[in-house]
Amino acid sequence: MENNKLKEQEFLVASISQLSISGCPSPPVVARFRPESLQFGSESDSVQFDPHSCQLFKLGSFQSLCTSEASETNKEKKYSMAVTIQFRNEEESSAFHCAFEQWKKDVVVQGSSLPNGIVSSSISKFDDKIEASSAKMYFHYYGQLLHQQNMMQDYVRTGSYYAAVLENRIDFTGRVVVDVGAGSGILSLFAAQAGAKHVYAVEASEMADYARKLIAGNPILSQRITVIKGKVEDVELPEKADILISEPMGTLLVNERMLESYIIARERFLVPSGKMFPTIGRIHMAPFSDEYLYIEIANKALFWQQQNYYGVNLTPLHGTAFQGYFSQPVVDAFDPRLLVAPAISHVIDFTTTKEEDLYEIDVPLKFVSSVGTRIHGLACWFDVLFNGSTVQRWLTTAPGAPTTHWYQLRCVLEQPIYVMPGQEITGRLHMVAHKAQSYTLNLTLSAKMWGPGAEQGGILQTSSGKLDLKEPYYRMSQPQAYPMSQDQQTNQLLQTQDSHIQAQDEEGLDLLQQPL
Ligand SMILES: C[S@@+](CC[C@H](N)C(=O)[O-])C[C@H]1O[C@@H](n2cnc3c(N)ncnc32)[C@H](O)[C@@H]1O
């Protein structure tokens, strides 16, 4: 069994100089903690140390000595060697020493051959609960600049973070900050702008290398930021944090399961009663009526109703296709007038929630319909609060508020339910986390008995659906199927768009501070 589960970590050190042999990689030098060696420099021009005999000594605040003993293998004789390492600052020196200790522990203790011949490996909490193929695709996605740009260009999102940090300088000035999932490093740079003493930017994807580059290009701030490449579940930090900053929100708040990493970071790195930005998150839910959307989804399966498709009867698969389309949550920005009852919300307090609490989330639903209509499903959105000492700022993804890259999410039921004004709708949204970094959503909505005999509390009609949050239908740029004539359709569309844009213009940025 190969010891391939051990993590590789990288550091940038100012320079190294070799004691025994002349010639060293030119500064600055990348130091890589690998399962087989500690390597300084690139593949072609490097100095390597064996994990078993390697030792690290502190010579001063910014300087350390790395040594390894002479050894003899079947192939070659290796001589004792040593390099002095020059760090740019004390924090980098401490972070390097921490990573060194962790590397020795992982490689020499956990990764070593056991007497029975089995090689143990350090499998982190992340690797334990997430499928390797899903994690690979996930970090590959975030390793690309274009996706970081997409998030950075969501000005509602990034502007809210910027405002929340800079309006609450008091929470950052002179404090140690950990940026959980730093991506491009943008939030670390904001924290440094707000006067942080030191920021540890932890990022697992290849983006960590770009973050280093971006941060190095901002020299006034870069002295106070250390990028650490690795998962928050695995890396070691040289000191505790006074405040965590992160953007761990996915569609419906919980998609991607990064909230769990945010909670793990709290448990591992935050001082007791330290701050978290964001502090709480809320999922809001309300039933909606949208005849066009329902028909659009149902019509997608019409293809499978053909009895003579090149001489083939496709109808045996119609039912499965119909179900399949309704198992996709719809992501788009909808008109809030489609909601038929005031929303209810489920709160997740990031400062107290346990990681395990996020494996299964159960939300009982209860609404009173304000109109008589056909209900097609449940509309959901979220907001998060930055509970700063100076300003409390909300970032909302609500319908009618300025649109974010998260849009809103709607779970459409195969069977709509009919309600009268004042009729009670009950149900349940049960979300179960899965290994592909997302959730299975089980939704039930029921129309309660209404009118004479209502006090008996019976159910008149129930509709249920099972949806996979990992496979949404991104509807934003899709043409829509409308049952009415083209003229009527255009008029109606224009009216809807006008009022939507007007609502956005009127409410403007104030909505950010005013949770729905
Ligand atoms: C939504 S992006 C936010 C990036 C950046 N903080 C920003 O606001 O623009 C989340 C980032 O967290 C990283 N990430 C997710 N899970 C992580 C984990 N367990 N450990 C370290 N990084 C993680 C991803 O690779 C991604 O770059």
Coordinates of C-alpha atoms and ligand atoms in Angstrom, one line a residue:
M1 CA 0.0 0.0 0.0
E2 CA 1.4 3.3 -1.0
N3 CA 1.7 6.1 1.6
N4 CA 0.0 8.5 -0.8
K5 CA -2.5 10.0 1.6
L6 CA 0.1 12.2 3.3
K7 CA -0.2 15.8 2.4
E8 CA 2.2 18.0 0.5
Q9 CA 2.6 21.5 1.8
E10 CA 4.5 24.5 0.4
F11 CA 6.2 27.5 1.9
L12 CA 8.0 30.5 0.5
V13 CA 11.2 31.3 2.4
A14 CA 13.4 34.4 1.7
S15 CA 16.5 32.4 1.0
I16 CA 18.7 29.4 1.9
S17 CA 22.4 28.9 2.1
Q18 CA 24.1 25.5 2.1
L19 CA 26.9 24.9 4.5
S20 CA 28.6 21.8 3.0
I21 CA 28.3 22.3 -0.8
S22 CA 28.3 25.5 -2.7
G23 CA 25.4 26.5 -4.9
C24 CA 21.8 27.0 -3.7
P25 CA 18.5 27.7 -5.5
S26 CA 18.2 31.4 -6.0
P27 CA 15.9 33.4 -3.6
P28 CA 13.0 33.4 -2.8
V29 CA 12.9 29.7 -2.4
V30 CA 9.9 27.4 -2.3
A31 CA 10.1 24.7 0.5
R32 CA 7.9 21.6 -0.1
F33 CA 7.0 19.2 2.6
R34 CA 6.5 16.0 0.7
P35 CA 5.9 12.5 2.0
E36 CA 9.4 11.4 0.7
S37 CA 11.4 14.6 1.4
L38 CA 11.6 18.2 2.4
Q39 CA 12.6 19.9 -0.8
F40 CA 14.0 23.4 -1.2
G41 CA 13.9 24.8 -4.7
S42 CA 12.4 23.6 -8.0
E43 CA 12.6 20.0 -9.4
S44 CA 15.6 20.8 -11.5
D45 CA 17.5 22.9 -8.9
S46 CA 16.8 21.6 -5.4
V47 CA 18.3 20.5 -2.1
Q48 CA 16.4 17.6 -0.4
F49 CA 16.2 16.3 3.1
D50 CA 15.2 12.9 4.3
P51 CA 12.3 13.0 6.8
H52 CA 13.8 10.3 9.0
S53 CA 17.1 12.0 9.8
C54 CA 16.1 15.7 9.2
Q55 CA 16.3 18.1 12.1
L56 CA 15.4 21.8 12.4
F57 CA 17.0 24.2 14.8
K58 CA 16.1 27.9 15.5
L59 CA 19.1 30.2 15.1
G60 CA 17.2 33.4 15.6
S61 CA 13.8 35.0 15.1
F62 CA 14.1 34.9 11.3
Q63 CA 16.8 32.2 10.9
S64 CA 16.8 28.4 11.3
L65 CA 19.1 25.5 10.5
C66 CA 18.0 22.4 8.8
T67 CA 20.3 19.3 9.0
S68 CA 20.3 15.7 8.0
E69 CA 22.6 12.8 8.9
A70 CA 24.8 10.9 6.6
S71 CA 23.2 7.7 5.3
E72 CA 24.1 4.8 3.1
T73 CA 21.6 3.0 0.8
N74 CA 22.2 0.2 -1.7
K75 CA 22.7 2.6 -4.5
E76 CA 24.6 5.5 -3.1
K77 CA 26.3 7.0 -0.1
K78 CA 24.8 10.3 1.2
Y79 CA 26.8 12.8 3.2
S80 CA 25.6 15.0 6.1
M81 CA 24.2 18.2 4.9
A82 CA 22.7 21.4 6.3
V83 CA 21.2 24.7 5.1
T84 CA 20.4 27.9 6.9
I85 CA 17.0 29.2 6.2
Q86 CA 16.2 32.9 6.1
F87 CA 12.6 33.9 6.8
R88 CA 10.9 37.1 5.9
N89 CA 9.3 37.5 9.3
E90 CA 8.8 35.8 12.6
E91 CA 5.3 34.5 11.7
E92 CA 6.6 32.7 8.7
S93 CA 9.4 31.2 10.8
S94 CA 6.8 29.9 13.3
A95 CA 4.5 28.6 10.6
F96 CA 7.4 26.8 9.0
H97 CA 8.5 25.2 12.3
C98 CA 4.8 24.1 12.9
A99 CA 4.6 22.5 9.4
F100 CA 7.9 20.8 10.0
E101 CA 6.7 19.2 13.2
Q102 CA 3.4 18.1 11.5
W103 CA 5.4 16.7 8.5
K104 CA 7.7 14.6 10.8
K105 CA 4.6 13.4 12.7
D106 CA 2.8 12.4 9.5
V107 CA 5.7 10.9 7.6
V108 CA 7.7 9.3 10.4
V109 CA 5.1 8.3 12.9
Q110 CA 1.8 7.7 11.0
G111 CA 3.3 7.0 7.6
S112 CA 5.9 4.6 8.8
S113 CA 5.9 0.8 8.2
L114 CA 4.2 -1.0 11.0
P115 CA 5.6 -4.4 12.2
N116 CA 2.9 -6.3 10.3
G117 CA 3.9 -4.6 7.1
I118 CA 0.9 -2.3 6.8
V119 CA 1.6 1.3 6.2
S120 CA -0.7 3.6 8.1
S121 CA -1.6 6.9 6.6
S122 CA -3.1 10.2 8.0
I123 CA -6.6 10.4 6.6
S124 CA -8.1 13.7 7.6
K125 CA -11.7 14.4 8.6
F126 CA -12.2 15.9 5.2
D127 CA -11.0 12.8 3.3
D128 CA -13.0 10.6 5.5
K129 CA -16.4 12.1 4.6
I130 CA -15.9 13.4 1.1
E131 CA -15.4 11.2 -2.0
A132 CA -11.9 11.7 -3.5
S133 CA -13.2 12.3 -7.0
S134 CA -15.6 15.0 -5.8
A135 CA -12.8 16.8 -3.8
K136 CA -10.5 16.6 -6.8
M137 CA -13.0 18.3 -9.1
Y138 CA -13.9 20.8 -6.4
F139 CA -10.4 22.0 -5.8
H140 CA -9.6 21.9 -9.5
Y141 CA -12.5 24.3 -10.0
Y142 CA -11.4 26.7 -7.3
G143 CA -7.8 26.4 -8.5
Q144 CA -8.8 28.4 -11.7
L145 CA -8.6 32.2 -11.7
L146 CA -11.7 32.6 -13.8
H147 CA -13.9 31.1 -11.0
Q148 CA -12.3 33.3 -8.3
Q149 CA -12.9 36.2 -10.7
N150 CA -16.5 35.3 -11.0
M151 CA -16.9 35.5 -7.2
M152 CA -14.8 38.7 -6.9
Q153 CA -17.0 40.3 -9.6
D154 CA -20.1 39.6 -7.6
Y155 CA -20.0 43.2 -6.2
V156 CA -22.9 42.6 -3.8
R157 CA -20.9 39.8 -2.2
T158 CA -17.4 41.3 -2.3
G159 CA -18.6 44.8 -1.5
S160 CA -20.5 43.5 1.6
Y161 CA -17.3 41.7 2.8
Y162 CA -15.2 44.8 2.2
A163 CA -17.7 47.0 4.0
A164 CA -18.2 44.5 6.9
V165 CA -14.4 44.3 7.5
L166 CA -13.5 48.0 7.1
E167 CA -16.5 49.3 9.1
N168 CA -15.4 47.0 11.9
R169 CA -11.7 47.8 11.9
I170 CA -11.8 47.6 15.7
D171 CA -12.3 43.8 15.4
F172 CA -9.3 43.4 13.1
T173 CA -6.7 46.0 14.2
G174 CA -3.8 44.3 16.0
R175 CA -5.6 40.9 15.8
V176 CA -4.5 37.5 14.4
V177 CA -6.9 36.5 11.6
V178 CA -7.4 33.2 9.8
D179 CA -8.9 33.3 6.3
V180 CA -10.7 30.0 5.9
G181 CA -10.5 29.0 2.2
A182 CA -8.7 32.1 1.1
G183 CA -9.0 31.5 -2.7
S184 CA -7.3 34.5 -4.3
G185 CA -6.5 35.9 -0.9
I186 CA -8.9 38.9 -1.3
L187 CA -10.4 38.6 2.2
S188 CA -6.9 38.3 3.8
L189 CA -6.0 41.5 2.0
F190 CA -9.1 43.2 3.3
A191 CA -8.3 42.0 6.9
A192 CA -4.7 43.4 6.5
Q193 CA -6.1 46.7 5.2
A194 CA -8.2 46.8 8.4
G195 CA -5.0 46.6 10.5
A196 CA -4.7 42.9 11.3
K197 CA -1.5 42.0 13.1
H198 CA -1.1 38.8 11.0
V199 CA -3.4 36.9 8.6
Y200 CA -3.0 33.2 7.9
A201 CA -4.6 32.5 4.5
V202 CA -5.4 28.8 4.3
E203 CA -6.3 27.5 0.9
A204 CA -6.3 23.9 -0.3
S205 CA -6.4 24.4 -4.1
E206 CA -3.7 25.4 -6.5
M207 CA -5.1 29.0 -6.1
A208 CA -2.8 29.2 -3.0
D209 CA 0.1 29.9 -5.4
Y210 CA -1.8 32.7 -7.2
A211 CA -2.8 34.1 -3.8
R212 CA 0.9 34.3 -2.8
K213 CA 1.6 36.1 -6.0
L214 CA -1.3 38.6 -5.6
I215 CA -0.3 39.2 -1.9
A216 CA 3.4 39.7 -2.8
G217 CA 2.3 42.3 -5.3
N218 CA 0.7 44.3 -2.5
P219 CA 3.9 44.9 -0.4
I220 CA 2.4 47.2 2.2
L221 CA 0.1 44.3 3.2
S222 CA 2.1 41.3 2.3
Q223 CA 4.4 41.4 5.3
R224 CA 1.4 40.6 7.5
I225 CA -0.1 37.7 5.5
T226 CA 1.1 34.1 5.3
V227 CA -0.4 31.8 2.7
I228 CA -0.7 28.2 3.9
K229 CA -1.5 25.7 1.2
G230 CA -3.6 22.8 2.6
K231 CA -7.0 22.0 4.0
V232 CA -8.1 23.7 7.2
E233 CA -8.8 20.2 8.5
D234 CA -5.1 19.3 8.1
V235 CA -2.8 22.3 8.4
E236 CA -1.1 23.5 11.6
L237 CA -0.9 27.2 12.5
P238 CA 1.7 28.7 14.8
E239 CA -0.8 30.6 16.9
K240 CA -4.5 30.9 17.7
A241 CA -6.7 33.4 15.8
D242 CA -8.8 36.2 17.4
I243 CA -11.1 36.2 14.4
L244 CA -12.0 34.0 11.4
I245 CA -13.0 35.3 8.1
S246 CA -14.4 33.1 5.4
E247 CA -16.8 32.9 2.5
P248 CA -18.0 29.3 2.8
M249 CA -21.6 29.8 1.5
G250 CA -22.9 27.7 -1.4
T251 CA -26.3 27.6 -3.1
L252 CA -29.0 27.3 -0.3
L253 CA -26.1 28.3 2.1
V254 CA -25.1 24.6 2.7
N255 CA -24.1 23.4 -0.8
E256 CA -20.4 22.4 -1.1
R257 CA -20.4 21.5 2.6
M258 CA -17.8 24.1 3.3
L259 CA -19.6 25.4 6.3
E260 CA -18.4 22.2 8.0
S261 CA -14.8 23.3 7.3
Y262 CA -15.6 26.7 8.7
I263 CA -16.8 25.1 11.9
I264 CA -13.7 22.8 12.1
A265 CA -11.5 25.9 11.7
R266 CA -13.4 27.5 14.6
E267 CA -12.7 24.4 16.8
R268 CA -9.0 24.1 15.7
F269 CA -7.9 27.7 15.4
L270 CA -10.1 30.3 17.2
V271 CA -9.5 31.5 20.7
P272 CA -12.5 31.0 23.1
S273 CA -15.1 33.7 22.3
G274 CA -13.2 34.8 19.2
K275 CA -15.2 36.4 16.4
M276 CA -16.4 34.9 13.2
F277 CA -17.1 36.9 10.0
P278 CA -19.8 35.8 9.0
T279 CA -21.3 35.1 12.4
I280 CA -24.7 33.5 11.6
G281 CA -26.5 32.3 8.4
R282 CA -30.2 31.9 7.8
I283 CA -32.1 29.8 5.2
H284 CA -35.4 31.4 4.3
M285 CA -38.2 29.4 2.7
A286 CA -41.7 30.2 1.3
P287 CA -44.1 28.5 -1.0
F288 CA -44.4 29.9 -4.5
S289 CA -46.7 29.7 -7.5
D290 CA -45.1 29.8 -11.0
E291 CA -47.2 28.1 -13.7
Y292 CA -44.6 28.9 -16.4
L293 CA -41.8 27.3 -14.6
Y294 CA -43.8 24.2 -13.8
I295 CA -44.8 23.8 -17.5
E296 CA -41.3 24.4 -18.6
I297 CA -40.0 21.6 -16.4
A298 CA -42.8 19.1 -17.3
N299 CA -42.3 19.8 -21.0
K300 CA -38.6 18.8 -20.9
A301 CA -39.7 15.2 -20.5
L302 CA -42.1 15.4 -23.5
F303 CA -39.3 14.1 -25.7
W304 CA -39.7 10.7 -24.1
Q305 CA -43.4 10.6 -25.1
Q306 CA -42.5 9.9 -28.7
Q307 CA -43.8 6.5 -29.9
N308 CA -41.9 6.6 -33.2
Y309 CA -38.4 8.0 -32.7
Y310 CA -36.6 6.6 -35.7
G311 CA -39.0 3.7 -35.3
V312 CA -38.4 3.4 -31.5
N313 CA -41.0 3.8 -28.8
L314 CA -39.4 6.1 -26.1
T315 CA -42.4 6.1 -23.7
P316 CA -41.1 3.5 -21.3
L317 CA -38.6 6.1 -20.1
H318 CA -41.0 9.0 -19.9
G319 CA -41.8 8.6 -16.2
T320 CA -38.1 8.3 -15.2
A321 CA -37.2 11.4 -17.2
F322 CA -40.2 13.4 -15.7
Q323 CA -39.0 12.5 -12.2
G324 CA -35.4 13.3 -13.2
Y325 CA -36.2 16.9 -14.2
F326 CA -38.2 17.5 -11.1
S327 CA -35.3 16.3 -9.0
Q328 CA -33.2 19.3 -10.1
P329 CA -33.6 22.4 -7.9
V330 CA -34.0 25.4 -10.1
V331 CA -31.4 28.2 -9.7
D332 CA -32.5 31.7 -11.0
A333 CA -33.6 35.1 -9.9
F334 CA -37.4 35.2 -9.5
D335 CA -39.9 37.9 -8.9
P336 CA -40.8 38.0 -5.2
R337 CA -44.5 38.4 -6.1
L338 CA -44.5 34.7 -6.9
L339 CA -44.3 34.0 -3.2
V340 CA -47.7 33.1 -1.7
A341 CA -46.9 33.3 2.0
P342 CA -44.5 35.1 4.3
A343 CA -41.2 33.3 4.6
I344 CA -40.0 31.3 7.6
S345 CA -36.3 30.8 8.4
H346 CA -33.8 28.3 9.8
V347 CA -30.9 29.8 11.7
I348 CA -27.3 28.4 11.8
D349 CA -25.1 30.1 14.4
F350 CA -21.6 29.5 13.1
T351 CA -20.2 30.3 16.6
T352 CA -22.0 27.5 18.4
T353 CA -23.1 24.9 15.8
K354 CA -21.4 21.6 15.9
E355 CA -19.9 20.2 12.6
E356 CA -22.1 17.1 12.9
D357 CA -25.3 19.3 13.2
L358 CA -24.8 20.1 9.5
Y359 CA -24.8 16.4 8.4
E360 CA -28.6 16.4 8.6
I361 CA -30.8 19.5 8.8
D362 CA -34.5 19.1 9.4
V363 CA -36.8 22.1 9.0
P364 CA -40.6 21.8 9.9
L365 CA -42.6 24.1 7.6
K366 CA -45.8 26.0 8.4
F367 CA -47.3 28.8 6.3
V368 CA -50.6 30.5 5.7
S369 CA -51.4 31.2 2.1
S370 CA -52.2 34.8 1.3
V371 CA -54.0 33.9 -2.0
G372 CA -56.0 31.2 -3.6
T373 CA -53.6 29.5 -6.1
R374 CA -51.7 26.4 -7.2
I375 CA -48.5 26.0 -5.2
H376 CA -45.7 24.6 -7.3
G377 CA -43.0 24.2 -4.6
L378 CA -40.7 25.8 -2.1
A379 CA -38.6 28.9 -2.8
C380 CA -35.4 29.3 -0.8
W381 CA -32.6 31.9 -0.3
F382 CA -30.2 32.8 2.5
D383 CA -28.5 35.6 4.2
V384 CA -25.5 35.9 6.5
L385 CA -24.7 38.4 9.3
F386 CA -21.4 40.0 10.1
N387 CA -21.9 40.8 13.7
G388 CA -19.2 43.4 14.0
S389 CA -18.5 45.4 17.2
T390 CA -19.2 48.7 15.3
V391 CA -21.7 47.7 12.5
Q392 CA -23.9 44.7 12.0
R393 CA -24.1 44.0 8.3
W394 CA -26.2 41.6 6.4
L395 CA -25.4 40.0 3.0
T396 CA -28.7 38.8 1.5
T397 CA -29.5 36.7 -1.6
A398 CA -33.3 37.4 -1.3
P399 CA -35.5 37.7 -4.3
G400 CA -36.0 41.4 -5.1
A401 CA -32.7 42.4 -3.5
P402 CA -29.7 43.1 -5.8
T403 CA -28.9 39.8 -7.5
T404 CA -25.8 37.8 -6.4
H405 CA -24.0 34.9 -8.1
W406 CA -26.0 32.6 -5.8
Y407 CA -29.4 33.7 -7.2
Q408 CA -32.3 31.9 -5.5
L409 CA -33.3 28.3 -5.4
R410 CA -36.6 26.7 -6.0
C411 CA -37.7 23.1 -5.4
V412 CA -40.5 22.3 -7.8
L413 CA -43.0 19.5 -6.9
E414 CA -44.2 17.1 -9.6
Q415 CA -47.7 17.5 -8.2
P416 CA -48.8 21.1 -7.4
I417 CA -51.2 21.6 -4.5
Y418 CA -54.3 23.9 -4.5
V419 CA -54.9 26.3 -1.7
M420 CA -57.5 29.0 -0.7
P421 CA -56.6 32.4 0.9
G422 CA -55.9 31.8 4.6
Q423 CA -55.4 28.1 4.2
E424 CA -52.6 26.5 6.2
I425 CA -49.7 24.7 4.5
T426 CA -47.5 22.4 6.5
G427 CA -44.6 20.2 5.6
R428 CA -40.9 19.5 6.1
L429 CA -37.6 20.1 4.4
H430 CA -35.2 17.4 5.3
M431 CA -31.6 17.9 4.0
V432 CA -29.1 15.1 4.2
A433 CA -25.5 15.7 3.4
H434 CA -23.8 13.3 1.0
K435 CA -20.2 12.4 0.1
A436 CA -20.2 14.5 -3.1
Q437 CA -20.1 17.7 -1.1
S438 CA -23.8 18.4 -1.3
Y439 CA -27.2 17.5 0.0
T440 CA -30.2 15.3 -0.8
L441 CA -33.4 17.4 -0.3
N442 CA -36.6 15.7 0.8
L443 CA -39.5 18.1 0.6
T444 CA -43.1 17.6 1.6
L445 CA -45.9 20.2 1.4
S446 CA -49.5 19.6 2.6
A447 CA -52.6 21.7 2.3
K448 CA -54.4 21.5 5.7
M449 CA -58.2 21.1 5.9
W450 CA -59.9 24.4 5.4
G451 CA -63.4 25.8 6.0
P452 CA -66.0 23.7 7.8
G453 CA -64.3 20.9 9.8
A454 CA -60.9 22.6 9.7
E455 CA -60.5 22.4 13.4
Q456 CA -60.0 18.6 13.0
G457 CA -56.7 19.5 11.5
G458 CA -56.9 17.0 8.6
I459 CA -54.7 17.0 5.5
L460 CA -56.5 17.6 2.2
Q461 CA -53.6 17.1 -0.2
T462 CA -49.9 16.2 0.1
S463 CA -47.1 16.4 -2.4
S464 CA -43.5 15.2 -2.0
G465 CA -40.2 15.4 -3.9
K466 CA -36.6 14.3 -3.6
L467 CA -34.0 16.6 -5.1
D468 CA -30.3 16.6 -5.4
L469 CA -28.7 20.0 -4.6
K470 CA -25.6 18.9 -6.4
E471 CA -27.4 18.8 -9.8
P472 CA -29.3 22.1 -10.1
Y473 CA -30.9 23.5 -13.2
Y474 CA -29.3 26.8 -13.9
R475 CA -32.2 28.6 -15.6
M476 CA -30.9 32.1 -15.9
S477 CA -30.1 32.2 -19.6
Q478 CA -32.5 29.5 -20.8
P479 CA -35.4 30.3 -23.2
Q480 CA -38.7 29.7 -21.4
A481 CA -41.7 27.8 -22.7
Y482 CA -44.9 29.8 -22.3
P483 CA -48.4 28.4 -23.1
M484 CA -49.7 31.8 -24.2
S485 CA -49.3 33.6 -27.6
Q486 CA -46.1 35.3 -28.4
D487 CA -47.6 38.9 -28.0
Q488 CA -49.1 38.2 -24.5
Q489 CA -45.9 36.5 -23.5
T490 CA -43.7 39.5 -24.5
N491 CA -46.0 42.0 -22.7
Q492 CA -46.1 39.9 -19.6
L493 CA -42.3 39.5 -19.6
L494 CA -41.7 43.2 -20.0
Q495 CA -44.0 44.0 -17.1
T496 CA -42.3 41.5 -14.9
Q497 CA -38.8 42.6 -15.8
D498 CA -39.7 46.3 -15.3
S499 CA -41.1 45.8 -11.8
H500 CA -38.1 43.6 -10.9
I501 CA -35.6 46.2 -12.0
Q502 CA -37.6 48.9 -10.3
A503 CA -37.6 46.9 -7.1
Q504 CA -33.9 46.6 -7.3
D505 CA -33.3 50.3 -8.0
E506 CA -35.6 51.5 -5.3
E507 CA -34.3 49.3 -2.6
G508 CA -30.6 49.6 -3.6
L509 CA -27.9 48.8 -1.1
D510 CA -30.1 49.4 1.9
L511 CA -31.4 45.9 1.5
L512 CA -28.0 44.6 2.4
Q513 CA -28.3 46.0 5.9
Q514 CA -32.0 45.1 6.2
P515 CA -32.5 41.3 6.5
L516 CA -35.7 40.0 5.0
Ligands
LIG1 C1 -16.2 30.3 -2.1 S1 -14.5 30.3 -2.3 C2 -14.0 31.9 -1.5 C3 -12.7 32.4 -1.9 C4 -12.3 33.7 -1.2 N1 -12.3 33.6 0.2 C5 -13.2 34.8 -1.6 O1 -14.0 35.2 -0.8 O2 -13.1 35.3 -2.8 C6 -14.0 29.1 -1.2 C7 -12.5 28.7 -1.2 O3 -12.2 27.9 -0.1 C8 -11.4 26.8 -0.5 N2 -11.7 25.7 0.4 C9 -12.8 25.0 0.4 N3 -12.7 24.0 1.4 C10 -11.5 24.2 1.9 C11 -10.9 23.5 3.0 N4 -11.4 22.5 3.6 N5 -9.6 23.9 3.3 C12 -9.0 24.9 2.6 N6 -9.6 25.6 1.6 C13 -10.8 25.2 1.3 C14 -11.7 26.6 -2.0 O4 -10.7 26.0 -2.7 C15 -12.1 28.0 -2.5 O5 -10.9 28.6 -3.0

